[in-house]
Amino acid sequence: MRLILLSVIVAYSVKYNLTKNFTRCDLVKELRYQGFPEEQLRTWVCLVEAESSRRSDVIGGPDDDGSYDFGLFQINDRYWCSTGVNPGKGCNVLCKDLLTDNITKASLCAMKIYKQQGFSAWLGWKNECYSQTLPNLRKCNV
Ligand SMILES: *[C@@H]1O[C@H](CO)[C@@H](O)[C@H](O)[C@H]1NC(C)=O
Ligand SMILES: *[C@@H]1O[C@H](CO)[C@@H](O)[C@H](O)[C@H]1NC(C)=O
Protein backbone atom coordinates (compact mmCIF):
# COMPACT_ATOMS: atom_id res chain seq x y z
CA MET A 1 0.00 0.00 0.00
CA ARG A 2 2.75 2.42 0.94
CA LEU A 3 4.68 1.50 -2.16
CA ILE A 4 1.65 2.27 -4.30
CA LEU A 5 1.30 5.63 -2.61
CA LEU A 6 4.98 6.38 -3.23
CA SER A 7 4.64 5.40 -6.88
CA VAL A 8 1.71 7.75 -7.29
CA ILE A 9 3.72 10.56 -5.75
CA VAL A 10 6.63 9.97 -8.10
CA ALA A 11 4.41 9.60 -11.15
CA TYR A 12 2.74 12.86 -10.26
CA SER A 13 5.93 14.81 -9.82
CA VAL A 14 7.44 13.41 -13.01
CA LYS A 15 4.28 14.16 -14.98
CA TYR A 16 4.33 17.77 -13.88
CA ASN A 17 8.06 17.92 -14.42
CA LEU A 18 8.82 19.17 -10.93
CA THR A 19 11.82 16.95 -10.40
CA LYS A 20 15.32 17.52 -11.52
CA ASN A 21 18.65 15.87 -12.19
CA PHE A 22 21.10 18.54 -11.12
CA THR A 23 24.46 18.96 -12.79
CA ARG A 24 27.30 19.32 -10.31
CA CYS A 25 27.57 23.06 -10.91
CA ASP A 26 23.79 23.57 -10.73
CA LEU A 27 23.87 21.84 -7.39
CA VAL A 28 26.70 24.04 -6.12
CA LYS A 29 24.80 27.15 -7.18
CA GLU A 30 21.64 25.91 -5.50
CA LEU A 31 23.43 24.92 -2.26
CA ARG A 32 25.04 28.36 -2.09
CA TYR A 33 21.67 29.99 -2.64
CA GLN A 34 20.21 27.90 0.20
CA GLY A 35 22.94 29.13 2.51
CA PHE A 36 25.13 26.08 2.99
CA PRO A 37 28.51 27.29 4.33
CA GLU A 38 31.17 27.71 1.68
CA GLU A 39 33.69 25.52 3.53
CA GLN A 40 31.20 22.62 3.59
CA LEU A 41 30.14 22.76 -0.07
CA ARG A 42 32.49 20.03 -1.29
CA THR A 43 31.26 17.71 1.45
CA TRP A 44 27.59 18.38 0.71
CA VAL A 45 28.15 17.84 -3.02
CA CYS A 46 29.89 14.54 -2.26
CA LEU A 47 27.06 13.54 0.07
CA VAL A 48 24.33 14.37 -2.45
CA GLU A 49 26.19 12.53 -5.21
CA ALA A 50 26.59 9.49 -2.94
CA GLU A 51 22.99 9.53 -1.75
CA SER A 52 20.95 10.40 -4.83
CA SER A 53 23.28 10.96 -7.78
CA ARG A 54 21.94 14.56 -7.68
CA ARG A 55 18.40 13.45 -8.60
CA SER A 56 15.65 15.13 -6.62
CA ASP A 57 13.07 12.42 -7.41
CA VAL A 58 14.86 9.43 -5.87
CA ILE A 59 13.01 7.37 -3.27
CA GLY A 60 15.40 4.89 -1.68
CA GLY A 61 14.53 1.84 0.36
CA PRO A 62 12.96 0.10 1.99
CA ASP A 63 15.70 0.23 4.61
CA ASP A 64 16.07 -2.59 7.15
CA ASP A 65 13.43 -0.99 9.37
CA GLY A 66 10.98 -0.59 6.47
CA SER A 67 11.53 3.16 6.16
CA TYR A 68 12.15 5.06 2.93
CA ASP A 69 14.57 7.85 1.99
CA PHE A 70 13.50 10.88 -0.03
CA GLY A 71 15.12 13.19 -2.53
CA LEU A 72 18.55 14.72 -3.06
CA PHE A 73 19.63 14.19 0.54
CA GLN A 74 17.76 10.89 0.95
CA ILE A 75 15.92 12.06 4.04
CA ASN A 76 14.32 9.29 6.10
CA ASP A 77 10.57 9.05 6.72
CA ARG A 78 10.98 7.29 10.04
CA TYR A 79 12.38 10.37 11.79
CA TRP A 80 12.32 13.41 9.57
CA CYS A 81 9.43 13.68 7.11
CA SER A 82 5.82 12.58 6.98
CA THR A 83 4.14 10.42 4.32
CA GLY A 84 0.74 11.29 5.79
CA VAL A 85 -1.59 14.10 4.85
CA ASN A 86 0.03 16.74 7.04
CA PRO A 87 3.65 17.86 7.33
CA GLY A 88 5.34 16.24 10.31
CA LYS A 89 8.19 14.50 12.09
CA GLY A 90 11.57 16.11 12.82
CA CYS A 91 11.55 18.53 9.90
CA ASN A 92 7.81 19.20 9.99
CA VAL A 93 7.59 18.50 6.29
CA LEU A 94 5.90 16.18 3.81
CA CYS A 95 8.26 13.63 2.30
CA LYS A 96 6.89 14.35 -1.16
CA ASP A 97 7.92 17.99 -0.80
CA LEU A 98 11.51 16.72 -0.59
CA LEU A 99 11.28 15.36 -4.15
CA THR A 100 10.90 18.60 -6.09
CA ASP A 101 13.29 20.82 -8.00
CA ASN A 102 12.76 23.53 -5.37
CA ILE A 103 15.18 22.26 -2.74
CA THR A 104 14.43 24.81 -0.02
CA LYS A 105 12.56 22.39 2.26
CA ALA A 106 14.99 19.56 1.65
CA SER A 107 17.92 21.89 2.40
CA LEU A 108 16.44 23.19 5.64
CA CYS A 109 15.79 19.62 6.72
CA ALA A 110 19.30 18.47 5.78
CA MET A 111 20.77 21.37 7.78
CA LYS A 112 18.65 20.39 10.75
CA ILE A 113 19.79 16.78 10.56
CA TYR A 114 23.39 17.97 10.27
CA LYS A 115 23.00 20.18 13.33
CA GLN A 116 21.78 17.26 15.39
CA GLN A 117 23.90 14.40 14.06
CA GLY A 118 26.61 15.79 11.80
CA PHE A 119 27.46 14.26 8.44
CA SER A 120 27.58 10.80 9.99
CA ALA A 121 23.77 10.76 9.81
CA TRP A 122 24.31 9.81 6.15
CA LEU A 123 25.63 6.38 5.24
CA GLY A 124 26.55 7.69 1.79
CA TRP A 125 28.83 10.24 3.44
CA LYS A 126 30.48 7.55 5.59
CA ASN A 127 31.00 5.26 2.64
CA GLU A 128 32.01 7.68 -0.09
CA CYS A 129 33.07 11.02 1.45
CA TYR A 130 34.52 10.60 4.92
CA SER A 131 38.32 10.80 4.72
CA GLN A 132 38.16 10.59 0.94
CA THR A 133 39.01 13.05 -1.80
CA LEU A 134 36.06 15.43 -2.16
CA PRO A 135 34.73 16.71 -5.50
CA ASN A 136 36.66 19.54 -7.06
CA LEU A 137 34.33 22.51 -7.50
CA ARG A 138 36.76 24.94 -9.09
CA LYS A 139 34.97 24.69 -12.44
CA CYS A 140 31.75 25.80 -10.77
CA ASN A 141 33.11 29.01 -9.26
CA VAL A 142 32.19 32.24 -10.98
C1 LIG B 1 17.16 11.68 -14.33
O1 LIG B 1 18.05 10.65 -14.68
C2 LIG B 1 17.44 9.36 -14.61
C3 LIG B 1 18.51 8.30 -14.81
O2 LIG B 1 19.46 8.69 -15.74
C4 LIG B 1 16.31 9.28 -15.65
O3 LIG B 1 15.70 8.02 -15.61
C5 LIG B 1 15.28 10.36 -15.32
O4 LIG B 1 14.27 10.38 -16.28
C6 LIG B 1 15.94 11.73 -15.24
N1 LIG B 1 14.95 12.68 -14.72
C7 LIG B 1 14.82 13.94 -15.17
C8 LIG B 1 13.78 14.78 -14.51
O5 LIG B 1 15.52 14.37 -16.08
C1 LIG C 1 10.70 27.29 -2.93
O1 LIG C 1 10.05 26.81 -1.77
C2 LIG C 1 10.08 27.75 -0.69
C3 LIG C 1 9.54 27.02 0.54
O2 LIG C 1 8.36 26.35 0.25
C4 LIG C 1 9.30 29.00 -1.08
O3 LIG C 1 9.30 29.92 -0.01
C5 LIG C 1 9.97 29.60 -2.32
O4 LIG C 1 9.21 30.71 -2.75
C6 LIG C 1 10.07 28.58 -3.44
N1 LIG C 1 10.93 29.14 -4.50
C7 LIG C 1 10.51 29.18 -5.76
C8 LIG C 1 11.49 29.75 -6.74
O5 LIG C 1 9.43 28.75 -6.12
CSV table of C-alpha atoms and ligand atoms in Angstrom, one decimal:
chain,number,residue,atom,x,y,z
A,1,MET,CA,0.0,0.0,0.0
A,2,ARG,CA,2.8,2.4,0.9
A,3,LEU,CA,4.7,1.5,-2.2
A,4,ILE,CA,1.6,2.3,-4.3
A,5,LEU,CA,1.3,5.6,-2.6
A,6,LEU,CA,5.0,6.4,-3.2
A,7,SER,CA,4.6,5.4,-6.9
A,8,VAL,CA,1.7,7.8,-7.3
A,9,ILE,CA,3.7,10.6,-5.8
A,10,VAL,CA,6.6,10.0,-8.1
A,11,ALA,CA,4.4,9.6,-11.2
A,12,TYR,CA,2.7,12.9,-10.3
A,13,SER,CA,5.9,14.8,-9.8
A,14,VAL,CA,7.4,13.4,-13.0
A,15,LYS,CA,4.3,14.2,-15.0
A,16,TYR,CA,4.3,17.8,-13.9
A,17,ASN,CA,8.1,17.9,-14.4
A,18,LEU,CA,8.8,19.2,-10.9
A,19,THR,CA,11.8,17.0,-10.4
A,20,LYS,CA,15.3,17.5,-11.5
A,21,ASN,CA,18.7,15.9,-12.2
A,22,PHE,CA,21.1,18.5,-11.1
A,23,THR,CA,24.5,19.0,-12.8
A,24,ARG,CA,27.3,19.3,-10.3
A,25,CYS,CA,27.6,23.1,-10.9
A,26,ASP,CA,23.8,23.6,-10.7
A,27,LEU,CA,23.9,21.8,-7.4
A,28,VAL,CA,26.7,24.0,-6.1
A,29,LYS,CA,24.8,27.2,-7.2
A,30,GLU,CA,21.6,25.9,-5.5
A,31,LEU,CA,23.4,24.9,-2.3
A,32,ARG,CA,25.0,28.4,-2.1
A,33,TYR,CA,21.7,30.0,-2.6
A,34,GLN,CA,20.2,27.9,0.2
A,35,GLY,CA,22.9,29.1,2.5
A,36,PHE,CA,25.1,26.1,3.0
A,37,PRO,CA,28.5,27.3,4.3
A,38,GLU,CA,31.2,27.7,1.7
A,39,GLU,CA,33.7,25.5,3.5
A,40,GLN,CA,31.2,22.6,3.6
A,41,LEU,CA,30.1,22.8,-0.1
A,42,ARG,CA,32.5,20.0,-1.3
A,43,THR,CA,31.3,17.7,1.5
A,44,TRP,CA,27.6,18.4,0.7
A,45,VAL,CA,28.1,17.8,-3.0
A,46,CYS,CA,29.9,14.5,-2.3
A,47,LEU,CA,27.1,13.5,0.1
A,48,VAL,CA,24.3,14.4,-2.4
A,49,GLU,CA,26.2,12.5,-5.2
A,50,ALA,CA,26.6,9.5,-2.9
A,51,GLU,CA,23.0,9.5,-1.7
A,52,SER,CA,20.9,10.4,-4.8
A,53,SER,CA,23.3,11.0,-7.8
A,54,ARG,CA,21.9,14.6,-7.7
A,55,ARG,CA,18.4,13.4,-8.6
A,56,SER,CA,15.6,15.1,-6.6
A,57,ASP,CA,13.1,12.4,-7.4
A,58,VAL,CA,14.9,9.4,-5.9
A,59,ILE,CA,13.0,7.4,-3.3
A,60,GLY,CA,15.4,4.9,-1.7
A,61,GLY,CA,14.5,1.8,0.4
A,62,PRO,CA,13.0,0.1,2.0
A,63,ASP,CA,15.7,0.2,4.6
A,64,ASP,CA,16.1,-2.6,7.1
A,65,ASP,CA,13.4,-1.0,9.4
A,66,GLY,CA,11.0,-0.6,6.5
A,67,SER,CA,11.5,3.2,6.2
A,68,TYR,CA,12.2,5.1,2.9
A,69,ASP,CA,14.6,7.9,2.0
A,70,PHE,CA,13.5,10.9,0.0
A,71,GLY,CA,15.1,13.2,-2.5
A,72,LEU,CA,18.6,14.7,-3.1
A,73,PHE,CA,19.6,14.2,0.5
A,74,GLN,CA,17.8,10.9,1.0
A,75,ILE,CA,15.9,12.1,4.0
A,76,ASN,CA,14.3,9.3,6.1
A,77,ASP,CA,10.6,9.1,6.7
A,78,ARG,CA,11.0,7.3,10.0
A,79,TYR,CA,12.4,10.4,11.8
A,80,TRP,CA,12.3,13.4,9.6
A,81,CYS,CA,9.4,13.7,7.1
A,82,SER,CA,5.8,12.6,7.0
A,83,THR,CA,4.1,10.4,4.3
A,84,GLY,CA,0.7,11.3,5.8
A,85,VAL,CA,-1.6,14.1,4.9
A,86,ASN,CA,0.0,16.7,7.0
A,87,PRO,CA,3.7,17.9,7.3
A,88,GLY,CA,5.3,16.2,10.3
A,89,LYS,CA,8.2,14.5,12.1
A,90,GLY,CA,11.6,16.1,12.8
A,91,CYS,CA,11.5,18.5,9.9
A,92,ASN,CA,7.8,19.2,10.0
A,93,VAL,CA,7.6,18.5,6.3
A,94,LEU,CA,5.9,16.2,3.8
A,95,CYS,CA,8.3,13.6,2.3
A,96,LYS,CA,6.9,14.4,-1.2
A,97,ASP,CA,7.9,18.0,-0.8
A,98,LEU,CA,11.5,16.7,-0.6
A,99,LEU,CA,11.3,15.4,-4.1
A,100,THR,CA,10.9,18.6,-6.1
A,101,ASP,CA,13.3,20.8,-8.0
A,102,ASN,CA,12.8,23.5,-5.4
A,103,ILE,CA,15.2,22.3,-2.7
A,104,THR,CA,14.4,24.8,0.0
A,105,LYS,CA,12.6,22.4,2.3
A,106,ALA,CA,15.0,19.6,1.6
A,107,SER,CA,17.9,21.9,2.4
A,108,LEU,CA,16.4,23.2,5.6
A,109,CYS,CA,15.8,19.6,6.7
A,110,ALA,CA,19.3,18.5,5.8
A,111,MET,CA,20.8,21.4,7.8
A,112,LYS,CA,18.6,20.4,10.8
A,113,ILE,CA,19.8,16.8,10.6
A,114,TYR,CA,23.4,18.0,10.3
A,115,LYS,CA,23.0,20.2,13.3
A,116,GLN,CA,21.8,17.3,15.4
A,117,GLN,CA,23.9,14.4,14.1
A,118,GLY,CA,26.6,15.8,11.8
A,119,PHE,CA,27.5,14.3,8.4
A,120,SER,CA,27.6,10.8,10.0
A,121,ALA,CA,23.8,10.8,9.8
A,122,TRP,CA,24.3,9.8,6.1
A,123,LEU,CA,25.6,6.4,5.2
A,124,GLY,CA,26.6,7.7,1.8
A,125,TRP,CA,28.8,10.2,3.4
A,126,LYS,CA,30.5,7.5,5.6
A,127,ASN,CA,31.0,5.3,2.6
A,128,GLU,CA,32.0,7.7,-0.1
A,129,CYS,CA,33.1,11.0,1.5
A,130,TYR,CA,34.5,10.6,4.9
A,131,SER,CA,38.3,10.8,4.7
A,132,GLN,CA,38.2,10.6,0.9
A,133,THR,CA,39.0,13.1,-1.8
A,134,LEU,CA,36.1,15.4,-2.2
A,135,PRO,CA,34.7,16.7,-5.5
A,136,ASN,CA,36.7,19.5,-7.1
A,137,LEU,CA,34.3,22.5,-7.5
A,138,ARG,CA,36.8,24.9,-9.1
A,139,LYS,CA,35.0,24.7,-12.4
A,140,CYS,CA,31.8,25.8,-10.8
A,141,ASN,CA,33.1,29.0,-9.3
A,142,VAL,CA,32.2,32.2,-11.0
B,1,LIG,C1,17.2,11.7,-14.3
B,1,LIG,O1,18.0,10.6,-14.7
B,1,LIG,C2,17.4,9.4,-14.6
B,1,LIG,C3,18.5,8.3,-14.8
B,1,LIG,O2,19.5,8.7,-15.7
B,1,LIG,C4,16.3,9.3,-15.7
B,1,LIG,O3,15.7,8.0,-15.6
B,1,LIG,C5,15.3,10.4,-15.3
B,1,LIG,O4,14.3,10.4,-16.3
B,1,LIG,C6,15.9,11.7,-15.2
B,1,LIG,N1,14.9,12.7,-14.7
B,1,LIG,C7,14.8,13.9,-15.2
B,1,LIG,C8,13.8,14.8,-14.5
B,1,LIG,O5,15.5,14.4,-16.1
B,2,LIG,C1,10.7,27.3,-2.9
B,2,LIG,O1,10.1,26.8,-1.8
B,2,LIG,C2,10.1,27.8,-0.7
B,2,LIG,C3,9.5,27.0,0.5
B,2,LIG,O2,8.4,26.3,0.3
B,2,LIG,C4,9.3,29.0,-1.1
B,2,LIG,O3,9.3,29.9,0.0
B,2,LIG,C5,10.0,29.6,-2.3
B,2,LIG,O4,9.2,30.7,-2.7
B,2,LIG,C6,10.1,28.6,-3.4
B,2,LIG,N1,10.9,29.1,-4.5
B,2,LIG,C7,10.5,29.2,-5.8
B,2,LIG,C8,11.5,29.8,-6.7
B,2,LIG,O5,9.4,28.8,-6.1
